[in-house]
Amino acid sequence: MIYVSLDIETTGLDPETCQILQIGAAIEDTRKLNSIDELPRFQCIIEHQHVSGSPFSLNMNRGLLEKIGELERADRDDRSEIRKKHNIIPANLVAKSFRMWLEANGITANEGTPISITVAGKNFASFDKPFLQKLPGWNSLISIKSRVIDPAVLCMDWENDNSLPNLDTCMQRSHVEGAVTHDALQDAIDVIKVMRGITRNYTTIYF
């Protein structure tokens, strides 16, 4: 199967009052595995005129805010170069850009209908999805299938865990090196690494 590993960084936890700062995604084909470095990737920082959120999240994502601030401070002639350097996209163009990336990598739909994708991500259904659906034009261009792949279910210690493990624990249990970076693209890649590790490159069947 083909799925899209998708992650976001936000200014806080509430999609009604907070905003997406960064989107990262990678496409995985479980029947034809590319090396991790060759996976099709999407990454953008989202340009906002005003930002609101929690102090903790704003501080954690201060590097992203600095890049958005760099764009705001720049002279008009320099802004296109800064947008290109950091792939900063206005919020109203993000859904269109994401759809174009999907189409360029063979995931398509009839014109005028949303592209339907299977998504993998840690806590995606409860956290990321509501934020993405607030983006202008998202729901008319992208349809996320209701069944989401969360690697935590495969990484459970059923005897000792009292809740689903976080991504750091999933990485440890699937023998993926490193730690969670809170960079959207790297976290999306790490989810694919966990899925490959825990399923032995999708050869382990759990039934």
PDB file of C-alpha atoms in Angstrom:
ATOM      1  CA  MET A   1       0.000   0.000   0.000  1.00  0.00           C
ATOM      2  CA  ILE A   2       0.951   3.636  -0.359  1.00  0.00           C
ATOM      3  CA  TYR A   3       0.629   5.955   2.617  1.00  0.00           C
ATOM      4  CA  VAL A   4       1.688   9.491   3.491  1.00  0.00           C
ATOM      5  CA  SER A   5       3.510  10.028   6.760  1.00  0.00           C
ATOM      6  CA  LEU A   6       2.435  13.490   7.860  1.00  0.00           C
ATOM      7  CA  ASP A   7       3.362  15.715  10.784  1.00  0.00           C
ATOM      8  CA  ILE A   8       2.850  19.326  11.798  1.00  0.00           C
ATOM      9  CA  GLU A   9       4.307  21.837  14.234  1.00  0.00           C
ATOM     10  CA  THR A  10       1.866  24.297  15.777  1.00  0.00           C
ATOM     11  CA  THR A  11       1.662  27.327  18.069  1.00  0.00           C
ATOM     12  CA  GLY A  12      -0.387  25.350  20.585  1.00  0.00           C
ATOM     13  CA  LEU A  13      -2.852  22.540  21.169  1.00  0.00           C
ATOM     14  CA  ASP A  14      -6.184  24.114  20.186  1.00  0.00           C
ATOM     15  CA  PRO A  15      -6.966  24.229  16.445  1.00  0.00           C
ATOM     16  CA  GLU A  16      -9.606  26.892  17.105  1.00  0.00           C
ATOM     17  CA  THR A  17      -7.115  29.428  18.503  1.00  0.00           C
ATOM     18  CA  CYS A  18      -3.671  28.196  17.402  1.00  0.00           C
ATOM     19  CA  GLN A  19      -1.993  27.817  14.013  1.00  0.00           C
ATOM     20  CA  ILE A  20       0.176  25.434  12.009  1.00  0.00           C
ATOM     21  CA  LEU A  21       3.737  26.679  11.619  1.00  0.00           C
ATOM     22  CA  GLN A  22       5.224  23.786   9.627  1.00  0.00           C
ATOM     23  CA  ILE A  23       4.089  20.754   7.654  1.00  0.00           C
ATOM     24  CA  GLY A  24       6.323  17.799   6.830  1.00  0.00           C
ATOM     25  CA  ALA A  25       5.388  14.711   4.832  1.00  0.00           C
ATOM     26  CA  ALA A  26       6.903  11.720   3.064  1.00  0.00           C
ATOM     27  CA  ILE A  27       5.380   9.071   0.816  1.00  0.00           C
ATOM     28  CA  GLU A  28       5.953   5.387   1.588  1.00  0.00           C
ATOM     29  CA  ASP A  29       5.183   2.516  -0.802  1.00  0.00           C
ATOM     30  CA  THR A  30       5.262  -0.684   1.241  1.00  0.00           C
ATOM     31  CA  ARG A  31       5.506  -2.841  -1.891  1.00  0.00           C
ATOM     32  CA  LYS A  32       8.446  -0.963  -3.398  1.00  0.00           C
ATOM     33  CA  LEU A  33      10.705   0.377  -0.660  1.00  0.00           C
ATOM     34  CA  ASN A  34      12.996   3.256  -1.494  1.00  0.00           C
ATOM     35  CA  SER A  35      15.918   4.106   0.731  1.00  0.00           C
ATOM     36  CA  ILE A  36      14.944   6.652   3.368  1.00  0.00           C
ATOM     37  CA  ASP A  37      16.961   9.343   1.577  1.00  0.00           C
ATOM     38  CA  GLU A  38      15.027   8.740  -1.653  1.00  0.00           C
ATOM     39  CA  LEU A  39      11.514   9.055  -0.224  1.00  0.00           C
ATOM     40  CA  PRO A  40       9.432  11.819  -1.837  1.00  0.00           C
ATOM     41  CA  ARG A  41       9.305  14.654   0.700  1.00  0.00           C
ATOM     42  CA  PHE A  42       7.276  17.781   1.329  1.00  0.00           C
ATOM     43  CA  GLN A  43       8.149  20.519   3.790  1.00  0.00           C
ATOM     44  CA  CYS A  44       6.890  24.042   4.188  1.00  0.00           C
ATOM     45  CA  ILE A  45       6.736  26.801   6.763  1.00  0.00           C
ATOM     46  CA  ILE A  46       3.404  28.602   6.803  1.00  0.00           C
ATOM     47  CA  GLU A  47       3.336  32.376   6.601  1.00  0.00           C
ATOM     48  CA  HIS A  48       0.928  34.084   9.010  1.00  0.00           C
ATOM     49  CA  GLN A  49       0.313  37.795   9.459  1.00  0.00           C
ATOM     50  CA  HIS A  50      -0.493  37.237  13.138  1.00  0.00           C
ATOM     51  CA  VAL A  51       0.484  34.346  15.408  1.00  0.00           C
ATOM     52  CA  SER A  52      -1.157  33.254  18.654  1.00  0.00           C
ATOM     53  CA  GLY A  53      -0.519  30.268  20.887  1.00  0.00           C
ATOM     54  CA  SER A  54       0.871  28.936  24.141  1.00  0.00           C
ATOM     55  CA  PRO A  55       4.222  30.123  25.554  1.00  0.00           C
ATOM     56  CA  PHE A  56       5.549  26.542  25.642  1.00  0.00           C
ATOM     57  CA  SER A  57       4.770  25.826  21.976  1.00  0.00           C
ATOM     58  CA  LEU A  58       5.934  29.244  20.783  1.00  0.00           C
ATOM     59  CA  ASN A  59       9.230  28.771  22.591  1.00  0.00           C
ATOM     60  CA  MET A  60       9.678  25.209  21.269  1.00  0.00           C
ATOM     61  CA  ASN A  61       9.129  26.461  17.711  1.00  0.00           C
ATOM     62  CA  ARG A  62      11.058  29.702  18.014  1.00  0.00           C
ATOM     63  CA  GLY A  63      13.335  28.674  15.135  1.00  0.00           C
ATOM     64  CA  LEU A  64      10.340  28.549  12.790  1.00  0.00           C
ATOM     65  CA  LEU A  65       9.077  31.885  14.104  1.00  0.00           C
ATOM     66  CA  GLU A  66      12.486  33.425  13.478  1.00  0.00           C
ATOM     67  CA  LYS A  67      12.278  32.405   9.823  1.00  0.00           C
ATOM     68  CA  ILE A  68       8.775  33.876   9.508  1.00  0.00           C
ATOM     69  CA  GLY A  69      10.039  37.013  11.265  1.00  0.00           C
ATOM     70  CA  GLU A  70      12.977  37.211   8.846  1.00  0.00           C
ATOM     71  CA  LEU A  71      10.483  37.354   6.005  1.00  0.00           C
ATOM     72  CA  GLU A  72       8.412  40.056   7.717  1.00  0.00           C
ATOM     73  CA  ARG A  73      11.477  42.235   8.351  1.00  0.00           C
ATOM     74  CA  ALA A  74      12.918  41.902   4.858  1.00  0.00           C
ATOM     75  CA  ASP A  75      12.669  44.458   2.101  1.00  0.00           C
ATOM     76  CA  ARG A  76      10.090  43.684  -0.555  1.00  0.00           C
ATOM     77  CA  ASP A  77      12.789  42.763  -3.088  1.00  0.00           C
ATOM     78  CA  ASP A  78      14.352  40.201  -0.726  1.00  0.00           C
ATOM     79  CA  ARG A  79      11.155  38.414   0.322  1.00  0.00           C
ATOM     80  CA  SER A  80      10.911  36.046  -2.639  1.00  0.00           C
ATOM     81  CA  GLU A  81      14.452  34.827  -1.966  1.00  0.00           C
ATOM     82  CA  ILE A  82      13.652  34.212   1.720  1.00  0.00           C
ATOM     83  CA  ARG A  83      10.434  32.370   0.813  1.00  0.00           C
ATOM     84  CA  LYS A  84      12.413  30.158  -1.556  1.00  0.00           C
ATOM     85  CA  LYS A  85      15.229  29.539   0.938  1.00  0.00           C
ATOM     86  CA  HIS A  86      12.902  28.311   3.721  1.00  0.00           C
ATOM     87  CA  ASN A  87       9.942  27.237   1.534  1.00  0.00           C
ATOM     88  CA  ILE A  88       7.623  29.671   3.288  1.00  0.00           C
ATOM     89  CA  ILE A  89       4.113  29.524   1.830  1.00  0.00           C
ATOM     90  CA  PRO A  90       1.098  31.740   2.627  1.00  0.00           C
ATOM     91  CA  ALA A  91      -1.590  29.808   4.474  1.00  0.00           C
ATOM     92  CA  ASN A  92      -4.080  30.117   1.603  1.00  0.00           C
ATOM     93  CA  LEU A  93      -1.695  28.328  -0.795  1.00  0.00           C
ATOM     94  CA  VAL A  94      -0.576  25.436   1.402  1.00  0.00           C
ATOM     95  CA  ALA A  95      -3.341  22.972   0.469  1.00  0.00           C
ATOM     96  CA  LYS A  96      -2.810  23.657  -3.234  1.00  0.00           C
ATOM     97  CA  SER A  97       0.951  23.174  -2.902  1.00  0.00           C
ATOM     98  CA  PHE A  98       0.494  19.929  -0.979  1.00  0.00           C
ATOM     99  CA  ARG A  99      -1.913  18.583  -3.601  1.00  0.00           C
ATOM    100  CA  MET A 100       0.516  19.489  -6.395  1.00  0.00           C
ATOM    101  CA  TRP A 101       3.251  17.546  -4.581  1.00  0.00           C
ATOM    102  CA  LEU A 102       0.986  14.506  -4.242  1.00  0.00           C
ATOM    103  CA  GLU A 103       0.119  14.665  -7.952  1.00  0.00           C
ATOM    104  CA  ALA A 104       3.774  15.027  -8.934  1.00  0.00           C
ATOM    105  CA  ASN A 105       4.441  11.778  -7.044  1.00  0.00           C
ATOM    106  CA  GLY A 106       1.642   9.754  -8.618  1.00  0.00           C
ATOM    107  CA  ILE A 107      -1.162  10.239  -6.072  1.00  0.00           C
ATOM    108  CA  THR A 108      -3.976  11.749  -8.093  1.00  0.00           C
ATOM    109  CA  ALA A 109      -7.730  12.254  -8.362  1.00  0.00           C
ATOM    110  CA  ASN A 110     -10.143  13.522 -10.965  1.00  0.00           C
ATOM    111  CA  GLU A 111     -10.084  17.267 -11.462  1.00  0.00           C
ATOM    112  CA  GLY A 112     -12.459  18.977  -9.061  1.00  0.00           C
ATOM    113  CA  THR A 113     -12.435  16.161  -6.515  1.00  0.00           C
ATOM    114  CA  PRO A 114     -10.249  15.811  -3.405  1.00  0.00           C
ATOM    115  CA  ILE A 115      -7.233  13.500  -3.464  1.00  0.00           C
ATOM    116  CA  SER A 116      -7.839  10.709  -0.962  1.00  0.00           C
ATOM    117  CA  ILE A 117      -4.810   9.634   1.087  1.00  0.00           C
ATOM    118  CA  THR A 118      -4.028   7.116   3.800  1.00  0.00           C
ATOM    119  CA  VAL A 119      -2.010   8.876   6.484  1.00  0.00           C
ATOM    120  CA  ALA A 120       0.428   7.630   9.111  1.00  0.00           C
ATOM    121  CA  GLY A 121       1.344   9.711  12.122  1.00  0.00           C
ATOM    122  CA  LYS A 122       1.663   9.731  15.885  1.00  0.00           C
ATOM    123  CA  ASN A 123      -1.610  11.093  17.317  1.00  0.00           C
ATOM    124  CA  PHE A 124      -2.510  12.279  13.813  1.00  0.00           C
ATOM    125  CA  ALA A 125      -6.255  11.638  13.977  1.00  0.00           C
ATOM    126  CA  SER A 126      -6.777  13.488  17.256  1.00  0.00           C
ATOM    127  CA  PHE A 127      -4.256  16.315  16.822  1.00  0.00           C
ATOM    128  CA  ASP A 128      -2.865  17.001  13.337  1.00  0.00           C
ATOM    129  CA  LYS A 129      -5.989  16.334  11.280  1.00  0.00           C
ATOM    130  CA  PRO A 130      -8.224  18.986  12.922  1.00  0.00           C
ATOM    131  CA  PHE A 131      -5.502  21.612  12.366  1.00  0.00           C
ATOM    132  CA  LEU A 132      -5.040  20.674   8.699  1.00  0.00           C
ATOM    133  CA  GLN A 133      -8.766  20.815   8.049  1.00  0.00           C
ATOM    134  CA  LYS A 134      -8.722  24.467   9.165  1.00  0.00           C
ATOM    135  CA  LEU A 135      -6.344  25.429   6.344  1.00  0.00           C
ATOM    136  CA  PRO A 136      -8.020  27.381   3.516  1.00  0.00           C
ATOM    137  CA  GLY A 137      -9.140  25.014   0.743  1.00  0.00           C
ATOM    138  CA  TRP A 138      -7.855  21.862   2.445  1.00  0.00           C
ATOM    139  CA  ASN A 139     -11.149  19.976   2.573  1.00  0.00           C
ATOM    140  CA  SER A 140     -11.914  20.604  -1.098  1.00  0.00           C
ATOM    141  CA  LEU A 141      -8.460  19.466  -2.247  1.00  0.00           C
ATOM    142  CA  ILE A 142      -7.403  16.738   0.213  1.00  0.00           C
ATOM    143  CA  SER A 143      -9.442  13.924   1.769  1.00  0.00           C
ATOM    144  CA  ILE A 144      -7.837  12.002   4.626  1.00  0.00           C
ATOM    145  CA  LYS A 145      -9.150   8.461   4.960  1.00  0.00           C
ATOM    146  CA  SER A 146     -10.726   7.788   8.336  1.00  0.00           C
ATOM    147  CA  ARG A 147      -8.442   4.853   9.155  1.00  0.00           C
ATOM    148  CA  VAL A 148      -5.105   6.370  10.208  1.00  0.00           C
ATOM    149  CA  ILE A 149      -1.913   4.385  10.826  1.00  0.00           C
ATOM    150  CA  ASP A 150      -0.549   5.140  14.312  1.00  0.00           C
ATOM    151  CA  PRO A 151       2.720   3.260  14.950  1.00  0.00           C
ATOM    152  CA  ALA A 152       2.122   3.376  18.707  1.00  0.00           C
ATOM    153  CA  VAL A 153      -0.315   0.458  18.488  1.00  0.00           C
ATOM    154  CA  LEU A 154       2.439  -1.750  17.077  1.00  0.00           C
ATOM    155  CA  CYS A 155       4.943  -0.595  19.715  1.00  0.00           C
ATOM    156  CA  MET A 156       2.825  -1.283  22.809  1.00  0.00           C
ATOM    157  CA  ASP A 157       4.186  -3.192  25.777  1.00  0.00           C
ATOM    158  CA  TRP A 158       0.832  -4.724  26.634  1.00  0.00           C
ATOM    159  CA  GLU A 159       1.940  -5.912  30.056  1.00  0.00           C
ATOM    160  CA  ASN A 160       3.607  -2.750  31.354  1.00  0.00           C
ATOM    161  CA  ASP A 161       2.248   0.251  29.418  1.00  0.00           C
ATOM    162  CA  ASN A 162      -0.726   2.166  30.780  1.00  0.00           C
ATOM    163  CA  SER A 163      -1.089   4.323  27.664  1.00  0.00           C
ATOM    164  CA  LEU A 164       0.136   4.392  24.077  1.00  0.00           C
ATOM    165  CA  PRO A 165       3.884   5.075  23.856  1.00  0.00           C
ATOM    166  CA  ASN A 166       5.135   8.393  22.520  1.00  0.00           C
ATOM    167  CA  LEU A 167       7.260   8.658  19.374  1.00  0.00           C
ATOM    168  CA  ASP A 168      10.530   8.595  21.328  1.00  0.00           C
ATOM    169  CA  THR A 169       9.550   5.275  22.906  1.00  0.00           C
ATOM    170  CA  CYS A 170       8.352   3.913  19.578  1.00  0.00           C
ATOM    171  CA  MET A 171      11.745   4.758  18.093  1.00  0.00           C
ATOM    172  CA  GLN A 172      13.568   2.991  20.905  1.00  0.00           C
ATOM    173  CA  ARG A 173      11.408  -0.132  20.684  1.00  0.00           C
ATOM    174  CA  SER A 174      11.780  -0.375  16.906  1.00  0.00           C
ATOM    175  CA  HIS A 175      15.561   0.265  17.137  1.00  0.00           C
ATOM    176  CA  VAL A 176      15.480   3.599  15.309  1.00  0.00           C
ATOM    177  CA  GLU A 177      18.460   5.771  16.226  1.00  0.00           C
ATOM    178  CA  GLY A 178      18.045   9.348  17.408  1.00  0.00           C
ATOM    179  CA  ALA A 179      15.345  11.244  19.267  1.00  0.00           C
ATOM    180  CA  VAL A 180      12.267  13.239  18.355  1.00  0.00           C
ATOM    181  CA  THR A 181      13.378  16.533  16.822  1.00  0.00           C
ATOM    182  CA  HIS A 182      10.061  18.420  16.661  1.00  0.00           C
ATOM    183  CA  ASP A 183      10.880  19.190  13.048  1.00  0.00           C
ATOM    184  CA  ALA A 184       7.786  18.193  11.076  1.00  0.00           C
ATOM    185  CA  LEU A 185       9.612  16.559   8.167  1.00  0.00           C
ATOM    186  CA  GLN A 186      12.069  14.646  10.352  1.00  0.00           C
ATOM    187  CA  ASP A 187       9.258  13.429  12.601  1.00  0.00           C
ATOM    188  CA  ALA A 188       7.335  12.214   9.538  1.00  0.00           C
ATOM    189  CA  ILE A 189      10.439  10.354   8.359  1.00  0.00           C
ATOM    190  CA  ASP A 190      10.915   8.864  11.836  1.00  0.00           C
ATOM    191  CA  VAL A 191       7.382   7.456  11.754  1.00  0.00           C
ATOM    192  CA  ILE A 192       8.274   5.612   8.543  1.00  0.00           C
ATOM    193  CA  LYS A 193      11.474   4.329  10.154  1.00  0.00           C
ATOM    194  CA  VAL A 194       9.446   3.038  13.101  1.00  0.00           C
ATOM    195  CA  MET A 195       6.948   1.347  10.796  1.00  0.00           C
ATOM    196  CA  ARG A 196       9.749  -0.331   8.869  1.00  0.00           C
ATOM    197  CA  GLY A 197      11.571  -1.364  12.017  1.00  0.00           C
ATOM    198  CA  ILE A 198       8.637  -2.813  13.929  1.00  0.00           C
ATOM    199  CA  THR A 199       7.288  -4.723  10.885  1.00  0.00           C
ATOM    200  CA  ARG A 200      10.702  -5.777   9.510  1.00  0.00           C
ATOM    201  CA  ASN A 201      10.078  -3.796   6.330  1.00  0.00           C
ATOM    202  CA  TYR A 202       6.398  -4.769   6.267  1.00  0.00           C
ATOM    203  CA  THR A 203       7.058  -8.508   6.244  1.00  0.00           C
ATOM    204  CA  THR A 204       5.677  -9.224   9.748  1.00  0.00           C
ATOM    205  CA  ILE A 205       1.958  -9.995   9.788  1.00  0.00           C
ATOM    206  CA  TYR A 206       0.149  -9.616  13.129  1.00  0.00           C
ATOM    207  CA  PHE A 207      -2.738 -12.001  12.574  1.00  0.00           C
TER     208      PHE A 207
END
